[in-house]
Amino acid sequence: MATIFIPAQLKELSSGIGHVDVAADNVGEAIRQLDARFPGMKQRLCAGDELKPGLQVAIDGKMSSRGVLAKLDVAREVHFLPVIGGG
Amino acid sequence: MKAATSDEYKILGTRPIRHDGADKVTGKAKYGADVQFANLAHGKILRSPHAHARIKSIDTSAAEKVPGVFAVITANDFPDPQDKIADLGEGPVTLSHLGSNVMARGKVLYKGHAVAAVAATSTHVAEQALNLIQVDYEILEPVLWVLDAMAEDAPLLHENVFTDSMGEASEKPSNIEKHLHFEKGDIEQGFAEADIVIEREFKTASVHQGYIEPHVATADWNEDGQLRIWTSTQGSFTVRHQTAELVGIPLSRVTVYPCEIGGGFGGKIAVYLQPVAALLSRKSGRPVKLVMQRDEVFEGTGPTPGSFVRVKLGAKNDGTLTAGKAWIAFDAGAFPGGPIGPGCMCVFSCYDLPHATVDGYNVCNNKPKTQAYRAPGSTHVAYATENVLDEIAGELDLDPLDLRLKNAVKEGSRRVDGPVYPEIGCVEVLEAVKNSEHWNAPLEGPYRGRGLALGFWFNCGLKSSATANVNTDGTVTLIEGSTDIGGSRTSLAMQLAETLGLTAEEIHPQVADTDSVGYTDVTGGSRVTFATGLAVCKAGEDIQKQMRQQAAVLWDCDANEIEISGSTFSRNGNSISFQELAAKQLQLGEPIVGRATVAPDCSTNGFGAHIADVEVDPETGKTTVLRYTAIQDAGKAIHPSYVEGQMQGGAVQGIGWALNEEYFFGDAGDMKNASFLDYRMPTCLDVPMIETIIVEVPNPDHPFGVRGVGETPIVPPPAAITIAIHNATGVYMRELPASPPRLWKALQEA
């Protein structure tokens, strides 16, 4: 069971709920469950079946490049964040 | 992964001579401008004299007739990339925007925007031809200041850019291309709990990365359709990707050869010249070289954003921070994209705030498309937060170091953007400040002051590859794809040497072209020593696995029975050295080639604190930096000289940002100081020797504990310098740079 933190800008879809616990194998499945509970969530987070360009997922604080395919088997927290480049 | 302790290392932490040192000090190193071919054509680019204009027509017919001209191209020679988005590792880019930045399509959006290009027998002939190209412009009103560009009635740069608010687009097109919002806790409650609340506004000017080597590219579009490019870049694979997309050919048709690079700092990731050189080469049937002049670098390539930042902090009388609120607006420049995300994520990243909100806006305006610059976005916001924090310390009569220590983030602290920190070194950095000779040394005299500031940058993981060939003389050739800006060849070789029990000199590192090494993301995000280092360590382990198998053949046993200690393989009293086994590899089995690719999930957090002593001349407003110390958590400093070099280089760039550097724009949006004479970067005469203190809190995500170090050092300087100026004069400088005229004026008004 992982805790999905709902981005502040998407709380309008969750009636202000900031995080929910989901049982999902990966981030894509977690988003599908979020969308079932809070319709519109997938449209805001994804382009097709991928995370929207410019978004990344952080699992237990670690930024992952695997997007919707990132595994959640031992995850405790999931955050959706802007991508970070560097100079 | 468990990090080893420092005393286990033989190579790491030493200072071997860099592998590329001899070539660089004797002038033999090959930079982009050194590329030569017998039939080489020279290209030049025609650039817009206007900051904002519609291109009504371009007539190149006269230019094409100039003797010695081989080719003339405009945006019409590029295929239309339509709405495709490419993931370039560090982030996505809309190819139509990237292409229109390389060569203006329909509109010019900043002075210096490329509109046409010529290839000719010489640059002089090319310049003669450029002068004959007729461009009919409809001049439009430009908008440069970020807040002006956000206004409802601001001149609109793009009809097809809408404000994105986490996946929801605005109804009307807007210069505001992105709005981000983060929140933690209950902001109203947080400020209600505060005994003191201070809110201030800060402005920063556009500043350039200022790399010494201008952009350069040579392209050879061969008769068989294969395109070869030699260039100065932070990422050969991203140049391959961008160029292939923009000229409309498959990746496999493009090979990029990274030359030595004279600085990048984030500004040599996006392509500018490479696709232009490619199409000029295809059209002229010969290799074409393009080299920017310095004014083209300033006017045509990405500066870091100018910014407006408002920060509000609340604290209890004992200094405990209760709440923070930030409102941030960054220039995007001519096209969408920029570091507003990390700016928002960094504004409170050093402090454990129970309640916070952050709003960030990325705004298109008529400046060159902004690009990354060392810890992109973090310097702007640290300047604001650290100054407000210092003001709180003053109001509460608290020691500024103790105030920072009291509120510093540590393992388990939750950032405003959500994630929780793993093991980090923020407190350890501040403790090192407290114990430093500099912090405890007296600073006396009129108009002298000391400033302290903290800074943070994430560090990226991304993807890296490495191959290591074991030679029969016992040396190893290391092939990797991270272009070497700051000595990474040697820091990578040292990690392989440590893994294999060899010396750094026994490793021969090579930065390879895109056909000769596996995919590797850019040299940026402070990632190379960490992530490519991880690949190198794994390649070393792959070598050990193969050599263990060969030792098993030698001793007729199972490979699992072979023990490895340093460079010695042993079993039951038999032993053989790495060198001896390497010499036998062709008799014992296959040639030994180690390889590894990595895409690490990571949270590699770098904290640094800087101490600045300044003296202000009240008659001129000139600030002299008397003494400066940079303290930083490097996780594990592989080659301490390179870590110190990064800390010193970043500090000096940040000092320039603080005191002098800025784009001066005229009313028409034209840059008035596009040369190193007028764009005032610090020289060695302007700064003291930057002292360094390396803190080592191992990164749990790397076998040697490495953290990236390249970017954090630019974050604290503007804050440290302006806080020092305040302590010297009583004046807070809330607009950068704190240049002599601006500081003199502030002193007169105080």
mmCIF file of C-alpha atoms in Angstrom, chain B residues 403-739:
data_model
loop_
_atom_site.group_PDB
_atom_site.id
_atom_site.type_symbol
_atom_site.label_atom_id
_atom_site.label_comp_id
_atom_site.label_asym_id
_atom_site.label_seq_id
_atom_site.Cartn_x
_atom_site.Cartn_y
_atom_site.Cartn_z
ATOM 1 C CA LEU B 403 18.879 30.748 13.419
ATOM 2 C CA ARG B 404 19.765 28.663 10.387
ATOM 3 C CA LEU B 405 20.885 25.720 12.509
ATOM 4 C CA LYS B 406 17.674 25.877 14.498
ATOM 5 C CA ASN B 407 15.567 25.543 11.356
ATOM 6 C CA ALA B 408 17.851 23.522 9.091
ATOM 7 C CA VAL B 409 16.403 20.517 7.297
ATOM 8 C CA LYS B 410 17.656 17.084 8.235
ATOM 9 C CA GLU B 411 16.854 13.461 7.507
ATOM 10 C CA GLY B 412 13.078 13.119 7.753
ATOM 11 C CA SER B 413 12.243 16.760 7.018
ATOM 12 C CA ARG B 414 9.453 17.129 4.488
ATOM 13 C CA ARG B 415 9.945 19.643 1.691
ATOM 14 C CA VAL B 416 7.180 22.005 0.641
ATOM 15 C CA ASP B 417 6.867 20.060 -2.620
ATOM 16 C CA GLY B 418 6.261 16.897 -0.666
ATOM 17 C CA PRO B 419 9.144 14.429 -0.526
ATOM 18 C CA VAL B 420 10.994 13.659 2.682
ATOM 19 C CA TYR B 421 14.749 14.072 2.814
ATOM 20 C CA PRO B 422 16.922 10.990 3.237
ATOM 21 C CA GLU B 423 20.341 11.348 4.892
ATOM 22 C CA ILE B 424 21.572 14.866 4.070
ATOM 23 C CA GLY B 425 24.342 17.177 5.176
ATOM 24 C CA CYS B 426 22.653 20.532 5.775
ATOM 25 C CA VAL B 427 23.285 20.607 9.521
ATOM 26 C CA GLU B 428 26.821 19.279 9.053
ATOM 27 C CA VAL B 429 27.558 22.099 6.609
ATOM 28 C CA LEU B 430 26.350 24.691 9.117
ATOM 29 C CA GLU B 431 28.373 23.048 11.885
ATOM 30 C CA ALA B 432 31.410 23.335 9.632
ATOM 31 C CA VAL B 433 30.672 27.040 9.270
ATOM 32 C CA LYS B 434 30.490 27.350 13.034
ATOM 33 C CA ASN B 435 33.855 25.639 13.449
ATOM 34 C CA SER B 436 35.564 27.470 10.608
ATOM 35 C CA GLU B 437 38.421 29.872 11.143
ATOM 36 C CA HIS B 438 36.721 32.365 8.849
ATOM 37 C CA TRP B 439 33.449 32.505 10.781
ATOM 38 C CA ASN B 440 35.327 32.971 14.050
ATOM 39 C CA ALA B 441 37.806 35.543 12.727
ATOM 40 C CA PRO B 442 37.103 39.167 13.636
ATOM 41 C CA LEU B 443 36.080 41.556 10.871
ATOM 42 C CA GLU B 444 36.620 45.156 11.832
ATOM 43 C CA GLY B 445 36.629 48.498 10.140
ATOM 44 C CA PRO B 446 34.087 50.896 8.692
ATOM 45 C CA TYR B 447 31.848 49.801 5.860
ATOM 46 C CA ARG B 448 32.874 46.202 6.329
ATOM 47 C CA GLY B 449 30.414 43.389 6.838
ATOM 48 C CA ARG B 450 30.091 39.616 6.834
ATOM 49 C CA GLY B 451 27.301 37.620 5.274
ATOM 50 C CA LEU B 452 26.264 33.988 5.557
ATOM 51 C CA ALA B 453 23.899 32.146 3.253
ATOM 52 C CA LEU B 454 22.776 28.578 2.623
ATOM 53 C CA GLY B 455 22.072 26.986 -0.731
ATOM 54 C CA PHE B 456 20.674 23.731 -2.105
ATOM 55 C CA TRP B 457 20.505 21.770 -5.311
ATOM 56 C CA PHE B 458 19.033 18.361 -5.992
ATOM 57 C CA ASN B 459 21.482 16.631 -8.390
ATOM 58 C CA CYS B 460 20.044 14.429 -11.109
ATOM 59 C CA GLY B 461 20.436 10.731 -11.800
ATOM 60 C CA LEU B 462 19.324 10.195 -15.408
ATOM 61 C CA LYS B 463 21.130 7.661 -17.594
ATOM 62 C CA SER B 464 24.754 6.795 -18.198
ATOM 63 C CA SER B 465 26.799 4.074 -19.869
ATOM 64 C CA ALA B 466 30.385 2.946 -19.582
ATOM 65 C CA THR B 467 32.603 0.353 -21.219
ATOM 66 C CA ALA B 468 35.988 -0.675 -19.870
ATOM 67 C CA ASN B 469 38.460 -2.707 -21.931
ATOM 68 C CA VAL B 470 41.170 -4.574 -20.031
ATOM 69 C CA ASN B 471 44.451 -4.379 -21.912
ATOM 70 C CA THR B 472 47.007 -7.177 -21.770
ATOM 71 C CA ASP B 473 49.528 -4.879 -20.090
ATOM 72 C CA GLY B 474 47.201 -4.603 -17.112
ATOM 73 C CA THR B 475 45.823 -1.154 -17.862
ATOM 74 C CA VAL B 476 42.181 -0.406 -18.590
ATOM 75 C CA THR B 477 40.709 1.826 -21.282
ATOM 76 C CA LEU B 478 37.543 3.458 -19.983
ATOM 77 C CA ILE B 479 35.062 4.630 -22.605
ATOM 78 C CA GLU B 480 32.256 6.864 -21.411
ATOM 79 C CA GLY B 481 29.879 9.386 -22.873
ATOM 80 C CA SER B 482 29.873 12.262 -20.393
ATOM 81 C CA THR B 483 31.551 15.257 -21.969
ATOM 82 C CA ASP B 484 34.227 16.429 -19.557
ATOM 83 C CA ILE B 485 33.728 19.965 -18.310
ATOM 84 C CA GLY B 486 35.222 19.900 -14.860
ATOM 85 C CA GLY B 487 37.657 16.998 -14.721
ATOM 86 C CA SER B 488 35.109 14.201 -14.761
ATOM 87 C CA ARG B 489 37.356 11.932 -16.860
ATOM 88 C CA THR B 490 39.730 11.676 -13.950
ATOM 89 C CA SER B 491 37.082 11.409 -11.236
ATOM 90 C CA LEU B 492 35.504 8.547 -13.213
ATOM 91 C CA ALA B 493 38.869 6.879 -13.789
ATOM 92 C CA MET B 494 39.546 7.094 -10.060
ATOM 93 C CA GLN B 495 36.300 5.332 -9.255
ATOM 94 C CA LEU B 496 37.175 2.523 -11.653
ATOM 95 C CA ALA B 497 40.691 2.371 -10.227
ATOM 96 C CA GLU B 498 39.321 2.129 -6.692
ATOM 97 C CA THR B 499 36.932 -0.641 -7.752
ATOM 98 C CA LEU B 500 39.694 -2.660 -9.439
ATOM 99 C CA GLY B 501 42.510 -1.928 -7.004
ATOM 100 C CA LEU B 502 44.517 -0.094 -9.667
ATOM 101 C CA THR B 503 46.040 3.380 -9.787
ATOM 102 C CA ALA B 504 44.342 6.292 -11.532
ATOM 103 C CA GLU B 505 47.200 6.341 -14.016
ATOM 104 C CA GLU B 506 46.470 2.752 -15.016
ATOM 105 C CA ILE B 507 43.039 3.814 -16.292
ATOM 106 C CA HIS B 508 42.881 5.600 -19.654
ATOM 107 C CA PRO B 509 39.547 7.425 -19.869
ATOM 108 C CA GLN B 510 38.106 8.456 -23.215
ATOM 109 C CA VAL B 511 34.978 10.493 -23.924
ATOM 110 C CA ALA B 512 33.466 8.764 -26.928
ATOM 111 C CA ASP B 513 31.187 9.766 -29.790
ATOM 112 C CA THR B 514 27.575 8.676 -29.995
ATOM 113 C CA ASP B 515 28.386 5.578 -32.070
ATOM 114 C CA SER B 516 31.060 4.356 -29.685
ATOM 115 C CA VAL B 517 29.404 4.304 -26.270
ATOM 116 C CA GLY B 518 25.960 3.559 -24.863
ATOM 117 C CA TYR B 519 23.383 6.270 -24.359
ATOM 118 C CA THR B 520 24.463 8.852 -21.833
ATOM 119 C CA ASP B 521 22.510 11.896 -20.715
ATOM 120 C CA VAL B 522 23.990 15.360 -20.481
ATOM 121 C CA THR B 523 26.819 16.576 -18.343
ATOM 122 C CA GLY B 524 24.524 18.642 -16.170
ATOM 123 C CA GLY B 525 22.477 18.448 -13.030
ATOM 124 C CA SER B 526 25.651 17.701 -11.065
ATOM 125 C CA ARG B 527 25.179 14.114 -12.176
ATOM 126 C CA VAL B 528 28.338 12.868 -13.889
ATOM 127 C CA THR B 529 30.561 11.930 -10.959
ATOM 128 C CA PHE B 530 27.516 10.410 -9.286
ATOM 129 C CA ALA B 531 25.636 8.655 -12.104
ATOM 130 C CA THR B 532 28.328 7.966 -14.688
ATOM 131 C CA GLY B 533 30.486 7.099 -11.690
ATOM 132 C CA LEU B 534 27.886 4.521 -10.746
ATOM 133 C CA ALA B 535 28.095 3.060 -14.276
ATOM 134 C CA VAL B 536 31.874 2.995 -14.046
ATOM 135 C CA CYS B 537 31.776 1.167 -10.704
ATOM 136 C CA LYS B 538 29.401 -1.406 -12.155
ATOM 137 C CA ALA B 539 31.604 -1.835 -15.236
ATOM 138 C CA GLY B 540 34.472 -2.494 -12.850
ATOM 139 C CA GLU B 541 32.438 -5.119 -11.058
ATOM 140 C CA ASP B 542 31.670 -6.686 -14.443
ATOM 141 C CA ILE B 543 35.415 -6.875 -15.134
ATOM 142 C CA GLN B 544 36.000 -8.520 -11.768
ATOM 143 C CA LYS B 545 33.326 -11.086 -12.522
ATOM 144 C CA GLN B 546 34.968 -11.997 -15.838
ATOM 145 C CA MET B 547 38.456 -12.081 -14.362
ATOM 146 C CA ARG B 548 37.263 -14.261 -11.517
ATOM 147 C CA GLN B 549 36.002 -16.722 -14.127
ATOM 148 C CA GLN B 550 39.375 -16.680 -15.865
ATOM 149 C CA ALA B 551 41.181 -17.258 -12.580
ATOM 150 C CA ALA B 552 38.856 -20.219 -12.053
ATOM 151 C CA VAL B 553 39.975 -21.611 -15.407
ATOM 152 C CA LEU B 554 43.574 -21.092 -14.364
ATOM 153 C CA TRP B 555 43.103 -22.935 -11.071
ATOM 154 C CA ASP B 556 40.463 -25.383 -12.290
ATOM 155 C CA CYS B 557 37.909 -24.407 -9.689
ATOM 156 C CA ASP B 558 34.543 -22.749 -9.362
ATOM 157 C CA ALA B 559 34.564 -18.972 -9.874
ATOM 158 C CA ASN B 560 32.802 -18.492 -6.554
ATOM 159 C CA GLU B 561 35.878 -19.848 -4.783
ATOM 160 C CA ILE B 562 38.013 -16.947 -6.021
ATOM 161 C CA GLU B 563 38.507 -14.113 -3.584
ATOM 162 C CA ILE B 564 39.368 -10.581 -4.632
ATOM 163 C CA SER B 565 41.287 -8.160 -2.449
ATOM 164 C CA GLY B 566 42.349 -4.964 -4.106
ATOM 165 C CA SER B 567 43.966 -6.048 -7.363
ATOM 166 C CA THR B 568 44.768 -9.571 -6.172
ATOM 167 C CA PHE B 569 42.761 -12.690 -7.037
ATOM 168 C CA SER B 570 43.394 -15.639 -4.714
ATOM 169 C CA ARG B 571 42.277 -19.146 -3.732
ATOM 170 C CA ASN B 572 43.749 -21.631 -1.293
ATOM 171 C CA GLY B 573 47.163 -19.991 -1.121
ATOM 172 C CA ASN B 574 47.359 -19.298 -4.856
ATOM 173 C CA SER B 575 47.239 -15.688 -5.914
ATOM 174 C CA ILE B 576 47.581 -13.720 -9.107
ATOM 175 C CA SER B 577 47.595 -9.999 -9.675
ATOM 176 C CA PHE B 578 45.211 -8.062 -11.896
ATOM 177 C CA GLN B 579 48.110 -7.345 -14.251
ATOM 178 C CA GLU B 580 49.215 -10.979 -14.468
ATOM 179 C CA LEU B 581 45.681 -12.150 -15.080
ATOM 180 C CA ALA B 582 45.127 -9.428 -17.690
ATOM 181 C CA ALA B 583 48.233 -10.647 -19.525
ATOM 182 C CA LYS B 584 46.792 -14.177 -19.667
ATOM 183 C CA GLN B 585 43.260 -13.188 -20.723
ATOM 184 C CA LEU B 586 43.665 -14.193 -24.354
ATOM 185 C CA GLN B 587 44.835 -17.657 -23.347
ATOM 186 C CA LEU B 588 42.268 -18.147 -20.580
ATOM 187 C CA GLY B 589 39.163 -17.084 -22.455
ATOM 188 C CA GLU B 590 37.520 -14.145 -24.133
ATOM 189 C CA PRO B 591 38.901 -10.602 -24.088
ATOM 190 C CA ILE B 592 37.755 -8.874 -20.926
ATOM 191 C CA VAL B 593 35.360 -6.010 -21.499
ATOM 192 C CA GLY B 594 33.340 -4.608 -18.616
ATOM 193 C CA ARG B 595 30.171 -2.750 -19.323
ATOM 194 C CA ALA B 596 27.346 -1.150 -17.444
ATOM 195 C CA THR B 597 24.389 1.109 -17.971
ATOM 196 C CA VAL B 598 22.495 2.855 -15.192
ATOM 197 C CA ALA B 599 19.313 4.879 -14.705
ATOM 198 C CA PRO B 600 19.370 5.365 -10.960
ATOM 199 C CA ASP B 601 16.374 6.454 -8.960
ATOM 200 C CA CYS B 602 17.909 8.882 -6.524
ATOM 201 C CA SER B 603 17.579 11.773 -4.158
ATOM 202 C CA THR B 604 21.035 13.222 -4.166
ATOM 203 C CA ASN B 605 20.819 16.439 -2.223
ATOM 204 C CA GLY B 606 23.685 18.937 -2.073
ATOM 205 C CA PHE B 607 23.850 21.655 0.563
ATOM 206 C CA GLY B 608 26.384 24.451 0.762
ATOM 207 C CA ALA B 609 26.973 27.534 2.894
ATOM 208 C CA HIS B 610 29.081 30.541 1.977
ATOM 209 C CA ILE B 611 30.692 33.202 4.141
ATOM 210 C CA ALA B 612 31.456 36.550 2.500
ATOM 211 C CA ASP B 613 33.403 39.480 3.940
ATOM 212 C CA VAL B 614 33.002 42.708 1.988
ATOM 213 C CA GLU B 615 34.014 46.326 2.162
ATOM 214 C CA VAL B 616 31.852 48.990 0.541
ATOM 215 C CA ASP B 617 33.222 52.284 -0.734
ATOM 216 C CA PRO B 618 30.448 54.743 0.191
ATOM 217 C CA GLU B 619 31.682 57.305 -2.326
ATOM 218 C CA THR B 620 31.434 55.002 -5.347
ATOM 219 C CA GLY B 621 29.186 52.157 -4.208
ATOM 220 C CA LYS B 622 31.852 49.660 -5.187
ATOM 221 C CA THR B 623 31.919 46.462 -3.153
ATOM 222 C CA THR B 624 35.218 44.695 -2.625
ATOM 223 C CA VAL B 625 35.125 41.058 -1.552
ATOM 224 C CA LEU B 626 37.741 40.801 1.178
ATOM 225 C CA ARG B 627 37.440 37.154 2.041
ATOM 226 C CA TYR B 628 35.181 34.349 0.894
ATOM 227 C CA THR B 629 34.723 30.766 2.070
ATOM 228 C CA ALA B 630 32.569 28.074 0.459
ATOM 229 C CA ILE B 631 31.539 25.075 2.552
ATOM 230 C CA GLN B 632 29.776 22.135 0.925
ATOM 231 C CA ASP B 633 28.705 18.563 1.467
ATOM 232 C CA ALA B 634 30.292 16.558 -1.356
ATOM 233 C CA GLY B 635 29.214 13.166 -0.011
ATOM 234 C CA LYS B 636 32.625 11.815 -0.864
ATOM 235 C CA ALA B 637 35.133 14.062 -2.640
ATOM 236 C CA ILE B 638 36.617 11.743 -5.264
ATOM 237 C CA HIS B 639 39.283 14.209 -6.394
ATOM 238 C CA PRO B 640 39.285 17.033 -3.827
ATOM 239 C CA SER B 641 40.961 19.482 -6.218
ATOM 240 C CA TYR B 642 38.069 19.185 -8.662
ATOM 241 C CA VAL B 643 35.516 19.535 -5.885
ATOM 242 C CA GLU B 644 37.297 22.635 -4.652
ATOM 243 C CA GLY B 645 37.475 23.911 -8.218
ATOM 244 C CA GLN B 646 33.727 23.516 -8.640
ATOM 245 C CA MET B 647 33.104 25.288 -5.331
ATOM 246 C CA GLN B 648 35.434 28.132 -6.297
ATOM 247 C CA GLY B 649 34.098 28.457 -9.834
ATOM 248 C CA GLY B 650 30.483 28.483 -8.713
ATOM 249 C CA ALA B 651 31.251 31.002 -5.987
ATOM 250 C CA VAL B 652 32.944 33.385 -8.424
ATOM 251 C CA GLN B 653 30.079 33.122 -10.905
ATOM 252 C CA GLY B 654 27.672 33.854 -8.057
ATOM 253 C CA ILE B 655 29.749 36.830 -6.948
ATOM 254 C CA GLY B 656 29.550 38.200 -10.485
ATOM 255 C CA TRP B 657 25.777 37.669 -10.444
ATOM 256 C CA ALA B 658 25.598 39.484 -7.114
ATOM 257 C CA LEU B 659 27.738 42.491 -7.882
ATOM 258 C CA ASN B 660 28.030 43.263 -11.573
ATOM 259 C CA GLU B 661 26.565 40.981 -14.191
ATOM 260 C CA GLU B 662 23.386 41.975 -16.006
ATOM 261 C CA TYR B 663 21.947 42.374 -19.467
ATOM 262 C CA PHE B 664 21.278 46.065 -20.125
ATOM 263 C CA PHE B 665 18.339 46.386 -22.490
ATOM 264 C CA GLY B 666 17.393 49.478 -24.441
ATOM 265 C CA ASP B 667 13.778 50.559 -24.881
ATOM 266 C CA ALA B 668 13.593 48.583 -28.108
ATOM 267 C CA GLY B 669 14.675 45.431 -26.309
ATOM 268 C CA ASP B 670 18.202 45.527 -27.658
ATOM 269 C CA MET B 671 21.038 44.382 -25.432
ATOM 270 C CA LYS B 672 23.452 47.262 -24.926
ATOM 271 C CA ASN B 673 26.390 45.406 -23.418
ATOM 272 C CA ALA B 674 26.943 42.307 -25.552
ATOM 273 C CA SER B 675 30.684 42.037 -25.034
ATOM 274 C CA PHE B 676 32.987 41.050 -22.217
ATOM 275 C CA LEU B 677 34.139 44.657 -22.052
ATOM 276 C CA ASP B 678 30.687 45.851 -21.071
ATOM 277 C CA TYR B 679 29.194 42.711 -19.525
ATOM 278 C CA ARG B 680 31.159 42.826 -16.311
ATOM 279 C CA MET B 681 32.217 39.356 -15.207
ATOM 280 C CA PRO B 682 34.632 39.054 -12.297
ATOM 281 C CA THR B 683 38.270 38.531 -13.148
ATOM 282 C CA CYS B 684 40.961 37.183 -10.857
ATOM 283 C CA LEU B 685 41.641 40.787 -9.856
ATOM 284 C CA ASP B 686 38.101 41.159 -8.503
ATOM 285 C CA VAL B 687 37.942 38.237 -6.090
ATOM 286 C CA PRO B 688 40.144 36.904 -3.318
ATOM 287 C CA MET B 689 41.258 33.284 -3.289
ATOM 288 C CA ILE B 690 38.043 31.400 -2.559
ATOM 289 C CA GLU B 691 38.619 29.258 0.518
ATOM 290 C CA THR B 692 36.910 25.888 0.632
ATOM 291 C CA ILE B 693 35.817 23.421 3.283
ATOM 292 C CA ILE B 694 34.575 20.048 2.069
ATOM 293 C CA VAL B 695 32.056 18.249 4.266
ATOM 294 C CA GLU B 696 31.491 14.558 3.621
ATOM 295 C CA VAL B 697 28.123 13.072 4.534
ATOM 296 C CA PRO B 698 27.980 9.976 2.305
ATOM 297 C CA ASN B 699 25.158 9.658 -0.189
ATOM 298 C CA PRO B 700 23.467 6.322 0.516
ATOM 299 C CA ASP B 701 22.631 5.933 -3.200
ATOM 300 C CA HIS B 702 26.263 5.620 -4.342
ATOM 301 C CA PRO B 703 28.802 2.919 -3.361
ATOM 302 C CA PHE B 704 31.400 5.582 -2.537
ATOM 303 C CA GLY B 705 28.886 8.088 -1.162
ATOM 304 C CA VAL B 706 29.269 10.599 -3.994
ATOM 305 C CA ARG B 707 27.016 13.649 -4.202
ATOM 306 C CA GLY B 708 27.047 16.031 -7.141
ATOM 307 C CA VAL B 709 28.939 19.216 -6.404
ATOM 308 C CA GLY B 710 28.895 21.353 -9.549
ATOM 309 C CA GLU B 711 25.799 23.458 -9.056
ATOM 310 C CA THR B 712 25.181 24.156 -5.368
ATOM 311 C CA PRO B 713 28.144 26.587 -5.144
ATOM 312 C CA ILE B 714 26.403 29.212 -7.285
ATOM 313 C CA VAL B 715 23.341 29.299 -5.055
ATOM 314 C CA PRO B 716 24.488 31.109 -1.877
ATOM 315 C CA PRO B 717 26.738 33.907 -3.242
ATOM 316 C CA PRO B 718 24.172 36.622 -4.146
ATOM 317 C CA ALA B 719 22.545 36.181 -0.745
ATOM 318 C CA ALA B 720 25.826 36.002 1.170
ATOM 319 C CA ILE B 721 27.180 39.090 -0.605
ATOM 320 C CA THR B 722 24.061 41.219 -0.189
ATOM 321 C CA ILE B 723 23.723 40.232 3.465
ATOM 322 C CA ALA B 724 27.366 41.235 3.926
ATOM 323 C CA ILE B 725 26.623 44.556 2.216
ATOM 324 C CA HIS B 726 23.755 45.091 4.644
ATOM 325 C CA ASN B 727 26.011 44.382 7.581
ATOM 326 C CA ALA B 728 28.550 46.803 6.131
ATOM 327 C CA THR B 729 26.154 49.637 5.330
ATOM 328 C CA GLY B 730 22.754 48.969 6.862
ATOM 329 C CA VAL B 731 21.240 48.780 3.386
ATOM 330 C CA TYR B 732 19.498 45.671 2.061
ATOM 331 C CA MET B 733 20.015 45.318 -1.673
ATOM 332 C CA ARG B 734 16.846 43.685 -2.969
ATOM 333 C CA GLU B 735 17.696 44.023 -6.629
ATOM 334 C CA LEU B 736 20.606 42.337 -8.399
ATOM 335 C CA PRO B 737 23.209 43.141 -9.283
ATOM 336 C CA ALA B 738 24.268 45.260 -6.330
ATOM 337 C CA SER B 739 26.414 47.177 -8.775
#
